[in-house]
Short mmCIF file of C-alpha atoms in Angstrom, two decimals:
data_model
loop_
_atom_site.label_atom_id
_atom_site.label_comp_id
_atom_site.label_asym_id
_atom_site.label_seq_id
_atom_site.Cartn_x
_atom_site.Cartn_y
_atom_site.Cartn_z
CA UNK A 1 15.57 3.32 -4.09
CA UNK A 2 18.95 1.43 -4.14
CA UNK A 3 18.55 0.56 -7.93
CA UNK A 4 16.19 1.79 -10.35
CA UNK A 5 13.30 1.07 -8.60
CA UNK A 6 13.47 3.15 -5.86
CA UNK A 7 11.87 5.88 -7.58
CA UNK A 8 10.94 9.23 -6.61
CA UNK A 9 9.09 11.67 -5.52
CA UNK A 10 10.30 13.39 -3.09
CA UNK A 11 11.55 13.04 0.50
CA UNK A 12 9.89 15.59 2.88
CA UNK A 13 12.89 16.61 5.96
CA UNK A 14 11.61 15.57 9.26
CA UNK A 15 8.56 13.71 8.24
CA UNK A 16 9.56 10.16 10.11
CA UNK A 17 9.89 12.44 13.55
CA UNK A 18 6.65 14.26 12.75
CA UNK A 19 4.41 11.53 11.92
CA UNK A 20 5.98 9.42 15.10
CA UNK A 21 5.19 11.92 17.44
CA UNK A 22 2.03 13.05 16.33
CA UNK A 23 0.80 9.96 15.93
CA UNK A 24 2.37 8.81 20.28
CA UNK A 25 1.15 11.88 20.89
CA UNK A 26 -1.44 13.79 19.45
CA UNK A 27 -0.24 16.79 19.51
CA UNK A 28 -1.70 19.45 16.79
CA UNK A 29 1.13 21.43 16.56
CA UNK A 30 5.37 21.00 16.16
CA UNK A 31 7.78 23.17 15.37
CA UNK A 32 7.86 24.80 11.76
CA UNK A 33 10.74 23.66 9.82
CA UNK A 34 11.08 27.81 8.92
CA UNK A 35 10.17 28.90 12.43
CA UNK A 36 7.41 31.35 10.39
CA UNK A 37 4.02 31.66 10.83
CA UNK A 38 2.47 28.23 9.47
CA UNK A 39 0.11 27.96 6.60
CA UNK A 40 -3.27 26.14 5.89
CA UNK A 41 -3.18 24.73 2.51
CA UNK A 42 -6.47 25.11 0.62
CA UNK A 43 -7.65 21.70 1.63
CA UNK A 44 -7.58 22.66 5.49
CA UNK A 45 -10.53 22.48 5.91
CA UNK A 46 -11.48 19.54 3.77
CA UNK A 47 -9.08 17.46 6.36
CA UNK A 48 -10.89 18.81 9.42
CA UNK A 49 -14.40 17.91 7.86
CA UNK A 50 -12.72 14.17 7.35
CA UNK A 51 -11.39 13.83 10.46
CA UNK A 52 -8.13 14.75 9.96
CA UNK A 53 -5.60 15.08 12.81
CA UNK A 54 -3.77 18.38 11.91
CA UNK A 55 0.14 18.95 12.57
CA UNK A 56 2.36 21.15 11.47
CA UNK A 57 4.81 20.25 9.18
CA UNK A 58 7.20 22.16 6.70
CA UNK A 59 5.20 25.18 7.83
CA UNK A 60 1.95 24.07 7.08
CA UNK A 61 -0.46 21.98 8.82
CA UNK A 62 -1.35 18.56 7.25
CA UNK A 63 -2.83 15.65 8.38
CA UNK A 64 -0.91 12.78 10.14
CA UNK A 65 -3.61 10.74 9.84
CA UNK A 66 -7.74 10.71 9.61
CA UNK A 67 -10.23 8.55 11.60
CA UNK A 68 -9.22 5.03 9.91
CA UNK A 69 -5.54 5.58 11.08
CA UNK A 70 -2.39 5.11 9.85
CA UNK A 71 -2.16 1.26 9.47
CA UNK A 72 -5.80 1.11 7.69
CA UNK A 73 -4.26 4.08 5.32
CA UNK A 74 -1.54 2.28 4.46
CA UNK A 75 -2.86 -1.08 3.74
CA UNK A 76 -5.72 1.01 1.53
CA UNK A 77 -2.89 2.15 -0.69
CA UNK A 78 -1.21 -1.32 -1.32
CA UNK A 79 -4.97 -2.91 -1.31
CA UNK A 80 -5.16 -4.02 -5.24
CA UNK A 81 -8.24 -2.28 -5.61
CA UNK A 82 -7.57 0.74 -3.22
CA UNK A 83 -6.11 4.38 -3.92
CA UNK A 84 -5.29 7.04 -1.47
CA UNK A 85 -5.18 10.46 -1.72
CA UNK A 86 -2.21 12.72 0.20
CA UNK A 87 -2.58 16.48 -0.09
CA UNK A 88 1.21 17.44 -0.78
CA UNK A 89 0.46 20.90 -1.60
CA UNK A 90 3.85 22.16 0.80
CA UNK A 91 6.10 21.00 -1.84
CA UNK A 92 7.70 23.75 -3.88
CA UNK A 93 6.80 23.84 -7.69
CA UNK A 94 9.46 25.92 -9.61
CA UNK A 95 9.32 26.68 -13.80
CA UNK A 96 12.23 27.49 -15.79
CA UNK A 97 12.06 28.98 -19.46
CA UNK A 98 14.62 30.36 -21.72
CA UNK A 99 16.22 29.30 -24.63
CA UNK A 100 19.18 28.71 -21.87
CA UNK A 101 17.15 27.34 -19.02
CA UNK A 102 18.14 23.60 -19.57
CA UNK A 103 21.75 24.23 -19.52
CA UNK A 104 21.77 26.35 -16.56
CA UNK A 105 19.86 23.81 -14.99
CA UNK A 106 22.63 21.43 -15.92
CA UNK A 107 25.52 23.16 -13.79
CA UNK A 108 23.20 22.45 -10.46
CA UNK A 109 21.69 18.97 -10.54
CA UNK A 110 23.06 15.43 -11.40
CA UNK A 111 21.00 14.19 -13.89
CA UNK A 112 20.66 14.77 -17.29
CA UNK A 113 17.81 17.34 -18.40
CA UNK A 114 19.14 17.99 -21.70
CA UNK A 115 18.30 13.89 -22.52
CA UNK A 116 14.36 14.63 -21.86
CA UNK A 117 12.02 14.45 -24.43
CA UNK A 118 8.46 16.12 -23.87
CA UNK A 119 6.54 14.94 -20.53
CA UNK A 120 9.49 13.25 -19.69
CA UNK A 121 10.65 13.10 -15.78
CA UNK A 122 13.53 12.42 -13.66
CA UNK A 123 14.68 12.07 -10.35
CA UNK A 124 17.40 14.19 -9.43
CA UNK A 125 19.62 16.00 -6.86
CA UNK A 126 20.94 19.70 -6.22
CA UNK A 127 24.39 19.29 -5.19
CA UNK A 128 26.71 21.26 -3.42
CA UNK A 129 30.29 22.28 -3.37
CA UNK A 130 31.33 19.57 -1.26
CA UNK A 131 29.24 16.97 -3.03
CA UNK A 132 26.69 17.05 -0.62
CA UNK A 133 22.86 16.79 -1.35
CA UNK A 134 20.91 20.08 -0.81
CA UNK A 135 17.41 18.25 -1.91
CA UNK A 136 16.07 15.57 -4.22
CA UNK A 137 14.04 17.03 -7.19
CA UNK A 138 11.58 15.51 -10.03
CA UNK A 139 12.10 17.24 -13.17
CA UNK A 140 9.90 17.03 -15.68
CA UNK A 141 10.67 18.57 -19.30
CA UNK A 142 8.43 20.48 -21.50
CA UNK A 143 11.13 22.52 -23.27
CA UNK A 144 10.65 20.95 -26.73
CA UNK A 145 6.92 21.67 -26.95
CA UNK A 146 5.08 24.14 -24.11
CA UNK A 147 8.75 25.91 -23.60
CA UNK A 148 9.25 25.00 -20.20
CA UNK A 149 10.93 23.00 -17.56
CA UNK A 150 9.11 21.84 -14.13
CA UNK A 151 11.10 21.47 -11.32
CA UNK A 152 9.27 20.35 -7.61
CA UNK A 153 11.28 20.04 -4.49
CA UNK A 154 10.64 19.23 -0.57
CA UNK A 155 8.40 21.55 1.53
CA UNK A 156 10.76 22.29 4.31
CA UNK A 157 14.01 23.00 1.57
CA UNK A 158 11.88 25.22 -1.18
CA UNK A 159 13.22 28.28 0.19
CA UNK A 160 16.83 27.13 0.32
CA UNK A 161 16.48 25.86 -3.14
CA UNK A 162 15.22 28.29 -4.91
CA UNK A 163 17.75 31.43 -3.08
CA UNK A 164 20.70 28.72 -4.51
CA UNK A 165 19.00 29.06 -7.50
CA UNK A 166 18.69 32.72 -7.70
CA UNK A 167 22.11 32.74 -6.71
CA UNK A 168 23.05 30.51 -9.24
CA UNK A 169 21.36 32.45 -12.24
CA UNK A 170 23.33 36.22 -11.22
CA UNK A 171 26.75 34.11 -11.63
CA UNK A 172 25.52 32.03 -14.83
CA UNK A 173 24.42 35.75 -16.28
CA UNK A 174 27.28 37.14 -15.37
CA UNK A 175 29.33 34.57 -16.99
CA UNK A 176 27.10 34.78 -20.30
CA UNK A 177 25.07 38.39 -20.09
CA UNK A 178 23.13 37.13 -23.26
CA UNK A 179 21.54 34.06 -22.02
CA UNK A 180 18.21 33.84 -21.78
CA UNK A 181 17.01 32.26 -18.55
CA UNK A 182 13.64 32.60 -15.98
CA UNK A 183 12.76 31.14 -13.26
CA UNK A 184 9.25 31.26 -11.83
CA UNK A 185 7.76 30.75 -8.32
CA UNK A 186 4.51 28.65 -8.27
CA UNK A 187 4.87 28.11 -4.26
CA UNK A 188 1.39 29.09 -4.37
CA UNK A 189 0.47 26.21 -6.85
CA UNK A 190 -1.01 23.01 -5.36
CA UNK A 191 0.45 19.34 -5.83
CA UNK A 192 -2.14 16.15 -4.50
CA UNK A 193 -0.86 12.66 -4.99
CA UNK A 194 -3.36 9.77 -5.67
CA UNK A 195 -1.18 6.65 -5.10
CA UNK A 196 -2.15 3.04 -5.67
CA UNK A 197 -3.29 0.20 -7.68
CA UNK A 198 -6.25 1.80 -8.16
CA UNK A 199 -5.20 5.28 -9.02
CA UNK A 200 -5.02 4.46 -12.91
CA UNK A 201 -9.09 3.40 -12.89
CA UNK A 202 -9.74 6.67 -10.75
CA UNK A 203 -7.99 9.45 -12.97
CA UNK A 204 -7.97 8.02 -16.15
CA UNK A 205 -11.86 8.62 -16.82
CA UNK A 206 -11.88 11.55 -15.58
CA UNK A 207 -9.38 13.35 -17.73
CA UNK A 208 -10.53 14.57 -21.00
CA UNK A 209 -9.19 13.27 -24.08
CA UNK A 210 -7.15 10.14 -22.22
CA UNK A 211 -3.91 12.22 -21.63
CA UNK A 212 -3.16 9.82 -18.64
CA UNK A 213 -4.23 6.71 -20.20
CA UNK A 214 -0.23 5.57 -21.83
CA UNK A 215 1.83 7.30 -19.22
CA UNK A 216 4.61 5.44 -18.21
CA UNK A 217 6.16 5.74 -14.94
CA UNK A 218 8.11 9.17 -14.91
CA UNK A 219 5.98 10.87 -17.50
CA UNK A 220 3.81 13.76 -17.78
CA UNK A 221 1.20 15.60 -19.53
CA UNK A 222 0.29 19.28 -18.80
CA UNK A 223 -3.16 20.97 -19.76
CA UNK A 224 -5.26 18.05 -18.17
CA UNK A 225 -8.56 18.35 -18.52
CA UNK A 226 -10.47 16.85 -15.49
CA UNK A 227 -14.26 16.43 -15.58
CA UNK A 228 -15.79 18.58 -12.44
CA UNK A 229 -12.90 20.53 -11.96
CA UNK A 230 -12.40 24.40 -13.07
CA UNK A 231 -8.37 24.62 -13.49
CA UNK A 232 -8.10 27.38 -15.57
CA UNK A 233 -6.93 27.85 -19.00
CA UNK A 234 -3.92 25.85 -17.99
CA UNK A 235 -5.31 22.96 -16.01
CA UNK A 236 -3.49 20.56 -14.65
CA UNK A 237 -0.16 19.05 -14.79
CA UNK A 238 -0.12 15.54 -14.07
CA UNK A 239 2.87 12.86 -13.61
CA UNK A 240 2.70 8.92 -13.24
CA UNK A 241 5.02 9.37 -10.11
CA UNK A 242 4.86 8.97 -6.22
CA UNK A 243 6.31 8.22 -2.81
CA UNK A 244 5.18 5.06 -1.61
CA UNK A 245 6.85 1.99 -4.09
CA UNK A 246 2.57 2.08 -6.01
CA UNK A 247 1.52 2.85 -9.03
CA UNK A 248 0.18 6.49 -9.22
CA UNK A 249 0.31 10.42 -10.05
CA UNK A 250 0.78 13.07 -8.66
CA UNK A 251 -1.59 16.38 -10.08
CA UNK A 252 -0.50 20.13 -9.82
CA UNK A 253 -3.23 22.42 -9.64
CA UNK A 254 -3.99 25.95 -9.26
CA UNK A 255 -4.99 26.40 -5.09
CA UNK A 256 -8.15 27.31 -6.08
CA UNK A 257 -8.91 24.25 -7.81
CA UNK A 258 -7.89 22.19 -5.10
CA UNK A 259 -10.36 20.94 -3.25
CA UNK A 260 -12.89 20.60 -6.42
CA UNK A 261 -10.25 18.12 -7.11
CA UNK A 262 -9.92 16.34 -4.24
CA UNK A 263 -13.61 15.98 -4.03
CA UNK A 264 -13.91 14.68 -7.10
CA UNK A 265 -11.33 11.85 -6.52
CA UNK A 266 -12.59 11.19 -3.44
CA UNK A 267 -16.11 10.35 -4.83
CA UNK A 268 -14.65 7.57 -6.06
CA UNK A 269 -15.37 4.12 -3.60
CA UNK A 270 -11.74 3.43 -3.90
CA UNK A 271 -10.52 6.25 -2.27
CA UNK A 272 -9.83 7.30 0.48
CA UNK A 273 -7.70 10.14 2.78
CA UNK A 274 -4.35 9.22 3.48
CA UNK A 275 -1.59 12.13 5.87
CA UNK A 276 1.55 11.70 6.58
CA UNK A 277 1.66 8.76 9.21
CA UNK A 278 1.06 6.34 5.97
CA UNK A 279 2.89 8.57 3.74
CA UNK A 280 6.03 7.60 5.99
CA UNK A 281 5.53 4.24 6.53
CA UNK A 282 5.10 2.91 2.61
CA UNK A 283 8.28 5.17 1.57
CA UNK A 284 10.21 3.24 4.38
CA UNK A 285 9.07 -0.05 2.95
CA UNK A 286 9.89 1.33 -0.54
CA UNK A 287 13.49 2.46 0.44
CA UNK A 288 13.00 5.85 -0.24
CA UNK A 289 15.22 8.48 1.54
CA UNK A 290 13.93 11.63 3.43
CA UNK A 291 15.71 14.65 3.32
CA UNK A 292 16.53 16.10 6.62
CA UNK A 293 16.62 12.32 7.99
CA UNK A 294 18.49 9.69 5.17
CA UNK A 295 20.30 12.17 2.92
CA UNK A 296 21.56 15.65 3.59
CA UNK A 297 24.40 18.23 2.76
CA UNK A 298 26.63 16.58 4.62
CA UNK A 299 25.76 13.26 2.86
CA UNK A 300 27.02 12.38 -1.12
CA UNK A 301 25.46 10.37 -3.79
CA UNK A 302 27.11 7.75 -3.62
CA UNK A 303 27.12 7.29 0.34
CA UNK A 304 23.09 7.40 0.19
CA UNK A 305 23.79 4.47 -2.93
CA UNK A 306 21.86 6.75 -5.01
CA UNK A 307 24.82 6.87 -8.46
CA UNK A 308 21.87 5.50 -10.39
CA UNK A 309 20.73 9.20 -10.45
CA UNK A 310 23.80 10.18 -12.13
CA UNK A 311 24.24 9.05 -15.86
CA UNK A 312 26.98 8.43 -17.76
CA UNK A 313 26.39 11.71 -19.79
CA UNK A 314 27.32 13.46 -16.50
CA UNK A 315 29.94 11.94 -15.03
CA UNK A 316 31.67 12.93 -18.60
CA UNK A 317 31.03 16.09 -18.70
CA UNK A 318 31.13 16.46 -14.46
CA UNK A 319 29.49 20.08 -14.62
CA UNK A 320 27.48 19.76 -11.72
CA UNK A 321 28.60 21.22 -8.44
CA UNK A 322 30.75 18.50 -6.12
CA UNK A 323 31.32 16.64 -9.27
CA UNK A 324 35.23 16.63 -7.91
CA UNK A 325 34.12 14.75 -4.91
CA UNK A 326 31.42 12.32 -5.83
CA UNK A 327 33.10 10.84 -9.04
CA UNK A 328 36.23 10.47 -6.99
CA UNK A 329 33.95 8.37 -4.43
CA UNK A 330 32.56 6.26 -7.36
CA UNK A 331 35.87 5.46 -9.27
CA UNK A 332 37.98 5.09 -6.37
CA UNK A 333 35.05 3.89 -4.06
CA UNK A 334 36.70 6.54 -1.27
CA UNK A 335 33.71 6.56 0.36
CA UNK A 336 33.82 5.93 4.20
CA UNK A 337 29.99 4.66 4.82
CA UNK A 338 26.53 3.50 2.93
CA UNK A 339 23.01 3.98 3.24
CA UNK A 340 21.64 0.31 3.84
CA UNK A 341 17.97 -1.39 4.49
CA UNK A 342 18.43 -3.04 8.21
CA UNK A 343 15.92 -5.87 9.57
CA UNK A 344 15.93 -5.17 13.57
CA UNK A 345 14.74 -8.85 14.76
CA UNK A 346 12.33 -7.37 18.03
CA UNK A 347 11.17 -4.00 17.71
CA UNK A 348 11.74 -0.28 15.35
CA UNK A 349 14.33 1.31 15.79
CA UNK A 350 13.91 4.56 15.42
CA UNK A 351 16.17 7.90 14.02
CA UNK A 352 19.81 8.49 15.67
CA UNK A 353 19.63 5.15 16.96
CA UNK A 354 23.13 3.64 17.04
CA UNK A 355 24.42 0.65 15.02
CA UNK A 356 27.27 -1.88 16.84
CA UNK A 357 29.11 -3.96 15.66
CA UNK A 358 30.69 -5.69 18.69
CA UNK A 359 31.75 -2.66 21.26
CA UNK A 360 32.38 -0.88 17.60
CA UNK A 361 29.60 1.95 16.85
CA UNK A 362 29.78 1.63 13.04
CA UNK A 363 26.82 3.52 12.15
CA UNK A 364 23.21 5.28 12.92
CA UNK A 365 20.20 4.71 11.78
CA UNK A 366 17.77 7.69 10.28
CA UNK A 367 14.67 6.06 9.49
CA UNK A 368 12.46 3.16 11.15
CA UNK A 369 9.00 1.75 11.49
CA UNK A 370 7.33 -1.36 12.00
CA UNK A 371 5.99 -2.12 8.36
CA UNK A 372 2.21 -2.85 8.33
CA UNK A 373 3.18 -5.03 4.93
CA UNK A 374 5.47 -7.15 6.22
CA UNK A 375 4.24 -7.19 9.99
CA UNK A 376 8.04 -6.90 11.11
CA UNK A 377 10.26 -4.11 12.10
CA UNK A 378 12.44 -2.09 9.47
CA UNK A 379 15.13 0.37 9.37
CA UNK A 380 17.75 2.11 7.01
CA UNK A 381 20.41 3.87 7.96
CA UNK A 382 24.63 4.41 7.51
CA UNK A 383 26.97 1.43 8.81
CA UNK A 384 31.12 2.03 7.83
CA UNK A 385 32.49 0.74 5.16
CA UNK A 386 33.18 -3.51 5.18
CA UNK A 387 29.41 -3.91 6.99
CA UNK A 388 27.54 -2.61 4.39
CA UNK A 389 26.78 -6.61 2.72
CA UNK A 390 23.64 -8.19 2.48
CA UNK A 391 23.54 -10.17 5.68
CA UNK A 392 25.85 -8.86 8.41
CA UNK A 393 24.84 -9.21 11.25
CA UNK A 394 24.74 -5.97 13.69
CA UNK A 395 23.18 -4.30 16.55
CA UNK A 396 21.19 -1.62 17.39
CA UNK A 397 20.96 0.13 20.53
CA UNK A 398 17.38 0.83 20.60
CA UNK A 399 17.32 2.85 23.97
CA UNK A 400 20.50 3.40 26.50
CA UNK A 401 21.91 0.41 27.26
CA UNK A 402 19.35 -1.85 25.36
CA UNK A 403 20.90 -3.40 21.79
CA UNK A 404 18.48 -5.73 19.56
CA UNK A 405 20.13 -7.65 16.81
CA UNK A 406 19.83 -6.76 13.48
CA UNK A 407 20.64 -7.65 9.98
CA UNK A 408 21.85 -5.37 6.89
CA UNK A 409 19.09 -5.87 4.23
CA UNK A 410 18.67 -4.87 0.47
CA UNK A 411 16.13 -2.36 -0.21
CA UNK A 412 13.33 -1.47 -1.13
CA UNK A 413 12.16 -3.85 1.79
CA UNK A 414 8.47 -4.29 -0.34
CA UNK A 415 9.13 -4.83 -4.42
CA UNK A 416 7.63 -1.20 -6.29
CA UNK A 417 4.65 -2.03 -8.60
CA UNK A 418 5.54 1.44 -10.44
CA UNK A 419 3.53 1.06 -13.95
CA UNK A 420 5.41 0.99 -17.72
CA UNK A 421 3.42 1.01 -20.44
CA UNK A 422 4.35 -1.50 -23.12
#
């Protein structure tokens, strides 16, 4: 999202190159992001039974698509009386408690934590040293009330995040020995998304006591009740988030739970299975970034035109790691290049492709499709500094020796429906 409304939840590295080439391909099996042995979440074999085309991915295998396909998932989760349902159980679910756990979390992301009432959520970034973006993150506070703060972030980066994390903690408790600070693993803890116009008329009737019914976008409520499904004395957690520019939630649930749940949603005539295939293509049309492909370490903040994620309660206080670097970019706009929505006028053009101006290469691009909404060809990627306006005009070599013109465009490419409550 360039802007507010290119909400979250969460880019997933390599997911444009894995969906592409399953999908050309069908292939059941790429390379795992941790070169480990890969893992069947607890709805493997729900997918098979629906037809799912199994890949890996982050070290599991999920499904790129099922037997509608990718463009009939797609346009089911933008359909105004459609919902889909994306088993995104590889993302890593992280708790921290403490009486200290909100202002070590401070020192490592962006945003402000500290400003979150109960059940409320936030996009934000782990930063490092150089200003660079080790992963995007949606955290969700429930310090005030249930003593605890959630924090979920990519499949393929869960590891790297939480070791920086670790890290993190033995200097923060060596600076102040009597802090009190935790962090918890729930890797093992499962996270479906139900995304759509539809997903609000799904959920809401089945969980007890309407705890869903007045979410806004970027809120939670934990112990969820949901008819049909045994979740423990817990149950579940559920936020009015998602990855594809609809209105939706995403539900954490124990992995036992999971496919109760999934059946259950999927009983529902508006629902159906969607992988990652569609799960790629409406984040592209909503401008969202993937990690691994449109943001990185090597990329800042402010090059990815993602400042909106940093407050002005943070750039005062600049305790986050990089701070140096990125408010230098944004005050003295030092930065050399810019994440920017492109319109190729033939045909995709896909990651690494590069952008001309003239004999000039003035950029790449890291993520395209052809968008199913908008039955045209789309793109974002980094052009240089002085190209990055609405409207130049550019070109993309699309294979060697073959340019297509193009035209920088505004994202998100399709207008997010994301729900507030009034």
């Amino acid at each position: 999202r360039i802007g507010l409304v290119l909400a979250p939840c969460r880019p997933d590295a390599m997911l444009s190159r894995a969906a592409a080439v399953a999908s050309r391909t069908g292939v059941r099996s790429l390379a795992s992001a941790a070169g480990g042995t890969v893992q069947k979440t607890a709805l493997f074999d729900l997918h098979e039974e629906l037809g799912g085309k199994m890949v890996e991915f982050a070290g599991y295998y999920l499904p790129v698509q099922y037997k509608a396909g990718v463009l009939t998932e797609h346009n089911h989760t933008r359909d105004e009386s459609g919902a889909s349902l994306f088993d995104v159980s590889h993302m890593g679910q992280l708790r921290l408690t403490g009486d200290d756990a909100i202002d070590f979390l401070q020192g490592l992301v962006v945003g402000d934590v500290a400003a979150l009432g109960p059940g409320d959520a936030t996009l934000s970034l782990f930063t490092n040293a150089q200003g660079g973006i080790i992963d995007d993150t949606v955290i969700t506070s429930y310090m005030a009330d249930q003593g605890f703060v959630s924090v979920v972030v990519n499949g393929a980066n869960k590891h790297t995040v939480a070791a920086h994390m670790d890290a993190a903690l033995k200097a923060y408790m060596a600076a102040k020995p009597s802090a009190s600070v935790e962090i918890h693993n729930l890797f093992d803890r499962h996270l479906l998304a139900l995304q759509g116009p539809a997903a609000a008329s799904v959920l809401s009737p089945l969980v007890q006591g309407g705890k869903v019914d007045a979410l806004s976008f970027m809120n939670g409520a934990n112990n969820c009740i949901i008819d049909g499904v045994d979740a423990g004395p817990e149950g579940c957690m559920v936020t009015r988030c998602g990855y594809t520019g609809e209105d939706g939630f995403e539900i954490a649930v124990p992995a036992e739970s999971a496919e109760q749940l999934a059946r259950k949603l999927l009983a529902s005539a508006a629902v159906m299975p969607a992988g990652l295939g569609a799960r790629d293509s409406l984040r592209l049309e909503a401008g969202l970034c993937l990690h691994g492909n449109d943001i990185g370490e090597d990329t800042t903040p402010i090059e990815a035109g993602l400042a909106w994620t940093i407050p002005k309660s943070r750039r005062a206080d600049a305790r986050f790691p990089g701070a140096d670097v990125i408010l230098s970019q944004l005050k003295e706009k030092s930065w050399a290049r810019r994440r920017v929505g492109l319109r190729p006028l033939k045909v995709p053009a896909r990651h690494g492709a590069k952008i001309f101006s003239g004999d000039e290469q003035i950029g790449e691009v890291t993520s395209g499709t052809f968008s199913p909404t908008l039955k045209v060809p789309l793109s974002m990627g980094y052009v240089n500094k002085g190209f990055q306006k609405k409207g130049t005009e550019v070109e993309i070599e699309v294979r060697e020796g073959k340019r297509v013109p193009a035209v920088v465009d505004s994202m998100p490419f399709v207008p997010a429906r994301y729900f507030k409550a009034a």
